JSON list of C-alpha atoms in Angstrom, two decimals:
[
{"chain": "A", "resi": 1, "resn": "MET", "atom": "CA", "xyz": [165.09, 115.15, 180.47]},
{"chain": "A", "resi": 2, "resn": "ASP", "atom": "CA", "xyz": [167.41, 116.79, 177.47]},
{"chain": "A", "resi": 3, "resn": "LEU", "atom": "CA", "xyz": [164.45, 118.02, 175.03]},
{"chain": "A", "resi": 4, "resn": "ARG", "atom": "CA", "xyz": [164.87, 119.16, 172.06]},
{"chain": "A", "resi": 5, "resn": "VAL", "atom": "CA", "xyz": [161.92, 120.65, 169.64]},
{"chain": "A", "resi": 6, "resn": "VAL", "atom": "CA", "xyz": [162.14, 119.40, 166.44]},
{"chain": "A", "resi": 7, "resn": "ASP", "atom": "CA", "xyz": [159.23, 120.11, 164.63]},
{"chain": "A", "resi": 8, "resn": "VAL", "atom": "CA", "xyz": [156.69, 122.87, 165.70]},
{"chain": "A", "resi": 9, "resn": "GLU", "atom": "CA", "xyz": [153.57, 123.25, 163.27]},
{"chain": "A", "resi": 10, "resn": "PRO", "atom": "CA", "xyz": [149.99, 124.82, 164.09]},
{"chain": "A", "resi": 11, "resn": "GLY", "atom": "CA", "xyz": [148.15, 121.88, 166.31]},
{"chain": "A", "resi": 12, "resn": "GLU", "atom": "CA", "xyz": [150.85, 120.43, 165.78]},
{"chain": "A", "resi": 13, "resn": "ALA", "atom": "CA", "xyz": [154.05, 119.32, 168.25]},
{"chain": "A", "resi": 14, "resn": "THR", "atom": "CA", "xyz": [157.49, 116.79, 167.72]},
{"chain": "A", "resi": 15, "resn": "ILE", "atom": "CA", "xyz": [159.62, 116.29, 170.95]},
{"chain": "A", "resi": 16, "resn": "TRP", "atom": "CA", "xyz": [162.99, 114.76, 170.68]},
{"chain": "A", "resi": 17, "resn": "LEU", "atom": "CA", "xyz": [164.00, 112.55, 173.45]},
{"chain": "A", "resi": 18, "resn": "PRO", "atom": "CA", "xyz": [167.25, 111.40, 173.32]},
{"chain": "A", "resi": 19, "resn": "TYR", "atom": "CA", "xyz": [168.49, 107.83, 174.99]},
{"chain": "A", "resi": 20, "resn": "ARG", "atom": "CA", "xyz": [170.29, 108.34, 178.33]},
{"chain": "A", "resi": 21, "resn": "GLU", "atom": "CA", "xyz": [171.05, 105.59, 181.07]},
{"chain": "A", "resi": 22, "resn": "GLU", "atom": "CA", "xyz": [169.58, 107.28, 184.00]},
{"chain": "A", "resi": 23, "resn": "LEU", "atom": "CA", "xyz": [166.16, 106.99, 182.38]},
{"chain": "A", "resi": 24, "resn": "VAL", "atom": "CA", "xyz": [165.92, 103.91, 182.61]},
{"chain": "A", "resi": 25, "resn": "GLY", "atom": "CA", "xyz": [163.37, 102.00, 185.15]},
{"chain": "A", "resi": 26, "resn": "ASN", "atom": "CA", "xyz": [163.71, 98.08, 184.65]},
{"chain": "A", "resi": 27, "resn": "PRO", "atom": "CA", "xyz": [167.50, 97.58, 184.21]},
{"chain": "A", "resi": 28, "resn": "LYS", "atom": "CA", "xyz": [166.33, 93.69, 183.51]},
{"chain": "A", "resi": 29, "resn": "ILE", "atom": "CA", "xyz": [165.08, 94.60, 179.85]},
{"chain": "A", "resi": 30, "resn": "PRO", "atom": "CA", "xyz": [166.64, 97.87, 179.80]},
{"chain": "A", "resi": 31, "resn": "SER", "atom": "CA", "xyz": [163.81, 99.96, 179.48]},
{"chain": "A", "resi": 32, "resn": "ILE", "atom": "CA", "xyz": [162.73, 103.73, 179.70]},
{"chain": "A", "resi": 33, "resn": "HIS", "atom": "CA", "xyz": [160.47, 104.41, 182.94]},
{"chain": "A", "resi": 34, "resn": "GLY", "atom": "CA", "xyz": [156.99, 105.28, 181.88]},
{"chain": "A", "resi": 35, "resn": "GLY", "atom": "CA", "xyz": [156.56, 108.17, 184.03]},
{"chain": "A", "resi": 36, "resn": "ILE", "atom": "CA", "xyz": [159.55, 109.27, 181.71]},
{"chain": "A", "resi": 37, "resn": "LEU", "atom": "CA", "xyz": [157.39, 108.67, 178.55]},
{"chain": "A", "resi": 38, "resn": "ALA", "atom": "CA", "xyz": [154.07, 110.50, 180.24]},
{"chain": "A", "resi": 39, "resn": "GLY", "atom": "CA", "xyz": [155.73, 112.81, 180.71]},
{"chain": "A", "resi": 40, "resn": "LEU", "atom": "CA", "xyz": [157.13, 113.05, 177.44]},
{"chain": "A", "resi": 41, "resn": "ILE", "atom": "CA", "xyz": [154.15, 112.42, 176.28]},
{"chain": "A", "resi": 42, "resn": "ASP", "atom": "CA", "xyz": [152.61, 115.59, 178.65]},
{"chain": "A", "resi": 43, "resn": "LEU", "atom": "CA", "xyz": [154.86, 117.83, 177.34]},
{"chain": "A", "resi": 44, "resn": "ALA", "atom": "CA", "xyz": [154.18, 117.08, 173.47]},
{"chain": "A", "resi": 45, "resn": "GLY", "atom": "CA", "xyz": [150.69, 117.90, 174.09]},
{"chain": "A", "resi": 46, "resn": "GLY", "atom": "CA", "xyz": [150.84, 120.85, 175.80]},
{"chain": "A", "resi": 47, "resn": "ALA", "atom": "CA", "xyz": [153.62, 121.92, 173.47]},
{"chain": "A", "resi": 48, "resn": "ALA", "atom": "CA", "xyz": [150.82, 121.21, 170.58]},
{"chain": "A", "resi": 49, "resn": "THR", "atom": "CA", "xyz": [147.95, 122.76, 172.72]},
{"chain": "A", "resi": 50, "resn": "PHE", "atom": "CA", "xyz": [150.26, 125.87, 172.79]},
{"chain": "A", "resi": 51, "resn": "THR", "atom": "CA", "xyz": [150.95, 126.81, 169.11]},
{"chain": "A", "resi": 52, "resn": "LEU", "atom": "CA", "xyz": [146.63, 127.75, 169.12]},
{"chain": "A", "resi": 53, "resn": "THR", "atom": "CA", "xyz": [146.51, 129.57, 172.37]},
{"chain": "A", "resi": 54, "resn": "ASN", "atom": "CA", "xyz": [150.14, 131.36, 172.53]},
{"chain": "A", "resi": 55, "resn": "ALA", "atom": "CA", "xyz": [149.97, 130.73, 176.83]},
{"chain": "A", "resi": 56, "resn": "PRO", "atom": "CA", "xyz": [150.90, 127.62, 179.31]},
{"chain": "A", "resi": 57, "resn": "THR", "atom": "CA", "xyz": [147.58, 124.76, 178.41]},
{"chain": "A", "resi": 58, "resn": "PRO", "atom": "CA", "xyz": [147.25, 123.33, 182.47]},
{"chain": "A", "resi": 59, "resn": "THR", "atom": "CA", "xyz": [146.53, 119.07, 181.62]},
{"chain": "A", "resi": 60, "resn": "ILE", "atom": "CA", "xyz": [142.85, 118.20, 182.41]},
{"chain": "A", "resi": 61, "resn": "ASP", "atom": "CA", "xyz": [143.34, 114.72, 181.86]},
{"chain": "A", "resi": 62, "resn": "LEU", "atom": "CA", "xyz": [146.99, 112.24, 180.83]},
{"chain": "A", "resi": 63, "resn": "ARG", "atom": "CA", "xyz": [145.47, 108.38, 179.38]},
{"chain": "A", "resi": 64, "resn": "ILE", "atom": "CA", "xyz": [148.51, 106.13, 178.60]},
{"chain": "A", "resi": 65, "resn": "ASP", "atom": "CA", "xyz": [148.34, 103.16, 176.87]},
{"chain": "A", "resi": 66, "resn": "TYR", "atom": "CA", "xyz": [152.35, 101.35, 176.82]},
{"chain": "A", "resi": 67, "resn": "VAL", "atom": "CA", "xyz": [152.25, 99.74, 173.85]},
{"chain": "A", "resi": 68, "resn": "ARG", "atom": "CA", "xyz": [155.72, 97.91, 174.44]},
{"chain": "A", "resi": 69, "resn": "PRO", "atom": "CA", "xyz": [159.13, 98.25, 176.29]},
{"chain": "A", "resi": 70, "resn": "ALA", "atom": "CA", "xyz": [160.76, 101.58, 175.07]},
{"chain": "A", "resi": 71, "resn": "LEU", "atom": "CA", "xyz": [164.76, 100.02, 174.60]},
{"chain": "A", "resi": 72, "resn": "GLN", "atom": "CA", "xyz": [167.77, 101.78, 174.81]},
{"chain": "A", "resi": 73, "resn": "ARG", "atom": "CA", "xyz": [167.00, 104.17, 171.59]},
{"chain": "A", "resi": 74, "resn": "ASN", "atom": "CA", "xyz": [166.26, 107.71, 170.97]},
{"chain": "A", "resi": 75, "resn": "THR", "atom": "CA", "xyz": [162.49, 108.50, 171.36]},
{"chain": "A", "resi": 76, "resn": "VAL", "atom": "CA", "xyz": [160.57, 111.28, 169.39]},
{"chain": "A", "resi": 77, "resn": "ALA", "atom": "CA", "xyz": [156.61, 111.98, 170.47]},
{"chain": "A", "resi": 78, "resn": "ALA", "atom": "CA", "xyz": [154.31, 112.79, 168.28]},
{"chain": "A", "resi": 79, "resn": "ALA", "atom": "CA", "xyz": [151.47, 115.17, 168.99]},
{"chain": "A", "resi": 80, "resn": "GLU", "atom": "CA", "xyz": [148.53, 116.17, 167.42]},
{"chain": "A", "resi": 81, "resn": "ILE", "atom": "CA", "xyz": [145.43, 118.42, 168.40]},
{"chain": "A", "resi": 82, "resn": "VAL", "atom": "CA", "xyz": [142.02, 116.27, 167.38]},
{"chain": "A", "resi": 83, "resn": "ASN", "atom": "CA", "xyz": [139.64, 119.02, 168.30]},
{"chain": "A", "resi": 84, "resn": "ALA", "atom": "CA", "xyz": [140.04, 122.26, 170.31]},
{"chain": "A", "resi": 85, "resn": "GLY", "atom": "CA", "xyz": [137.49, 125.00, 171.09]},
{"chain": "A", "resi": 86, "resn": "SER", "atom": "CA", "xyz": [137.31, 128.06, 173.65]},
{"chain": "A", "resi": 87, "resn": "THR", "atom": "CA", "xyz": [138.06, 126.38, 176.67]},
{"chain": "A", "resi": 88, "resn": "ILE", "atom": "CA", "xyz": [139.21, 122.42, 176.19]},
{"chain": "A", "resi": 89, "resn": "ALA", "atom": "CA", "xyz": [141.72, 120.61, 173.82]},
{"chain": "A", "resi": 90, "resn": "PHE", "atom": "CA", "xyz": [142.03, 116.88, 172.80]},
{"chain": "A", "resi": 91, "resn": "VAL", "atom": "CA", "xyz": [145.47, 116.42, 172.17]},
{"chain": "A", "resi": 92, "resn": "ASP", "atom": "CA", "xyz": [146.77, 112.57, 170.87]},
{"chain": "A", "resi": 93, "resn": "VAL", "atom": "CA", "xyz": [150.54, 111.42, 170.92]},
{"chain": "A", "resi": 94, "resn": "ASP", "atom": "CA", "xyz": [152.74, 108.74, 169.85]},
{"chain": "A", "resi": 95, "resn": "VAL", "atom": "CA", "xyz": [155.72, 108.07, 171.07]},
{"chain": "A", "resi": 96, "resn": "LEU", "atom": "CA", "xyz": [157.85, 106.31, 169.06]},
{"chain": "A", "resi": 97, "resn": "GLN", "atom": "CA", "xyz": [161.43, 104.85, 169.02]},
{"chain": "A", "resi": 98, "resn": "LEU", "atom": "CA", "xyz": [163.79, 104.85, 166.29]},
{"chain": "A", "resi": 99, "resn": "PRO", "atom": "CA", "xyz": [166.14, 102.07, 165.22]},
{"chain": "A", "resi": 100, "resn": "GLU", "atom": "CA", "xyz": [169.67, 102.08, 165.78]},
{"chain": "A", "resi": 101, "resn": "ASP", "atom": "CA", "xyz": [169.86, 101.56, 161.88]},
{"chain": "A", "resi": 102, "resn": "ALA", "atom": "CA", "xyz": [167.62, 104.76, 160.45]},
{"chain": "A", "resi": 103, "resn": "GLY", "atom": "CA", "xyz": [170.76, 106.71, 161.00]},
{"chain": "A", "resi": 104, "resn": "ILE", "atom": "CA", "xyz": [169.29, 109.14, 162.87]},
{"chain": "A", "resi": 105, "resn": "THR", "atom": "CA", "xyz": [171.14, 109.89, 165.67]},
{"chain": "A", "resi": 106, "resn": "GLU", "atom": "CA", "xyz": [170.63, 114.42, 166.25]},
{"chain": "A", "resi": 107, "resn": "PRO", "atom": "CA", "xyz": [166.80, 115.96, 166.29]},
{"chain": "A", "resi": 108, "resn": "ASP", "atom": "CA", "xyz": [167.36, 117.76, 163.42]},
{"chain": "A", "resi": 109, "resn": "GLN", "atom": "CA", "xyz": [168.03, 114.77, 160.98]},
{"chain": "A", "resi": 110, "resn": "VAL", "atom": "CA", "xyz": [163.67, 113.77, 162.02]},
{"chain": "A", "resi": 111, "resn": "ASP", "atom": "CA", "xyz": [161.76, 113.94, 159.33]},
{"chain": "A", "resi": 112, "resn": "PRO", "atom": "CA", "xyz": [158.20, 113.84, 161.17]},
{"chain": "A", "resi": 113, "resn": "GLU", "atom": "CA", "xyz": [156.60, 113.69, 157.24]},
{"chain": "A", "resi": 114, "resn": "GLN", "atom": "CA", "xyz": [158.25, 109.90, 157.84]},
{"chain": "A", "resi": 115, "resn": "LEU", "atom": "CA", "xyz": [157.85, 109.07, 161.38]},
{"chain": "A", "resi": 116, "resn": "ASP", "atom": "CA", "xyz": [155.33, 106.35, 161.01]},
{"chain": "A", "resi": 117, "resn": "GLU", "atom": "CA", "xyz": [157.56, 104.51, 158.24]},
{"chain": "A", "resi": 118, "resn": "VAL", "atom": "CA", "xyz": [160.62, 105.02, 160.91]},
{"chain": "A", "resi": 119, "resn": "GLY", "atom": "CA", "xyz": [160.20, 104.51, 164.38]},
{"chain": "A", "resi": 120, "resn": "LYS", "atom": "CA", "xyz": [158.29, 102.04, 166.16]},
{"chain": "A", "resi": 121, "resn": "LEU", "atom": "CA", "xyz": [155.41, 102.72, 168.59]},
{"chain": "A", "resi": 122, "resn": "VAL", "atom": "CA", "xyz": [156.50, 102.27, 172.49]},
{"chain": "A", "resi": 123, "resn": "ALA", "atom": "CA", "xyz": [153.48, 104.23, 173.22]},
{"chain": "A", "resi": 124, "resn": "THR", "atom": "CA", "xyz": [150.29, 106.52, 172.92]},
{"chain": "A", "resi": 125, "resn": "GLY", "atom": "CA", "xyz": [148.15, 108.98, 175.12]},
{"chain": "A", "resi": 126, "resn": "ARG", "atom": "CA", "xyz": [145.29, 111.06, 174.44]},
{"chain": "A", "resi": 127, "resn": "ALA", "atom": "CA", "xyz": [145.58, 114.68, 177.00]},
{"chain": "A", "resi": 128, "resn": "THR", "atom": "CA", "xyz": [142.73, 117.59, 177.30]},
{"chain": "A", "resi": 129, "resn": "TYR", "atom": "CA", "xyz": [144.08, 120.67, 178.36]},
{"chain": "A", "resi": 130, "resn": "SER", "atom": "CA", "xyz": [142.80, 123.93, 179.64]},
{"chain": "A", "resi": 131, "resn": "THR", "atom": "CA", "xyz": [142.49, 126.39, 176.89]},
{"chain": "A", "resi": 132, "resn": "LYS", "atom": "CA", "xyz": [140.93, 129.29, 178.79]},
{"chain": "A", "resi": 133, "resn": "ASN", "atom": "CA", "xyz": [144.10, 131.85, 179.02]},
{"chain": "A", "resi": 134, "resn": "ALA", "atom": "CA", "xyz": [144.68, 132.36, 175.30]},
{"chain": "A", "resi": 135, "resn": "LYS", "atom": "CA", "xyz": [147.46, 135.09, 174.66]},
{"chain": "A", "resi": 136, "resn": "PRO", "atom": "CA", "xyz": [147.20, 136.18, 170.72]},
{"chain": "A", "resi": 137, "resn": "GLU", "atom": "CA", "xyz": [150.07, 138.07, 171.15]},
{"chain": "A", "resi": 138, "resn": "ALA", "atom": "CA", "xyz": [152.88, 135.22, 171.50]},
{"chain": "A", "resi": 139, "resn": "GLY", "atom": "CA", "xyz": [153.82, 132.76, 169.11]},
{"chain": "A", "resi": 140, "resn": "PRO", "atom": "CA", "xyz": [154.91, 129.09, 168.42]},
{"chain": "A", "resi": 141, "resn": "ASP", "atom": "CA", "xyz": [159.00, 130.47, 168.53]},
{"chain": "A", "resi": 142, "resn": "ASP", "atom": "CA", "xyz": [157.85, 131.13, 172.56]},
{"chain": "A", "resi": 143, "resn": "ILE", "atom": "CA", "xyz": [157.65, 127.42, 173.53]},
{"chain": "A", "resi": 144, "resn": "PRO", "atom": "CA", "xyz": [158.78, 126.81, 177.10]},
{"chain": "A", "resi": 145, "resn": "ILE", "atom": "CA", "xyz": [160.37, 123.32, 176.52]},
{"chain": "A", "resi": 146, "resn": "GLY", "atom": "CA", "xyz": [164.20, 122.62, 176.68]}
]
């Protein structure tokens, strides 16, 4: 999917998905396929959890609410851990699309602090991940994305 990590902080991850025509699921609108957005939500949530566990985090549950069609624009998923324990982490993820007039064409132009102001919400997700296999010796730079 040509994903890029925009920002990673402890308990948070922001992932960039550039628009490409092959992502379209409904050519009449055209909008990005819901399965692509689901995968993006799961990946961003897993990356946020990885920042705490430093290990792969299997998905236990994934719930998605599609707010509006994801049109032909670059898309960003911002994940934040709501609660994490020794066996389970709960993560909220917002998927936002960047308007063409925002001038954001590359991942390094995204300011995670301003996403809510600039982006348009297209989907939200809540995911639950297993945190049993934490490995403190790894670090955020080891996130297996991209």
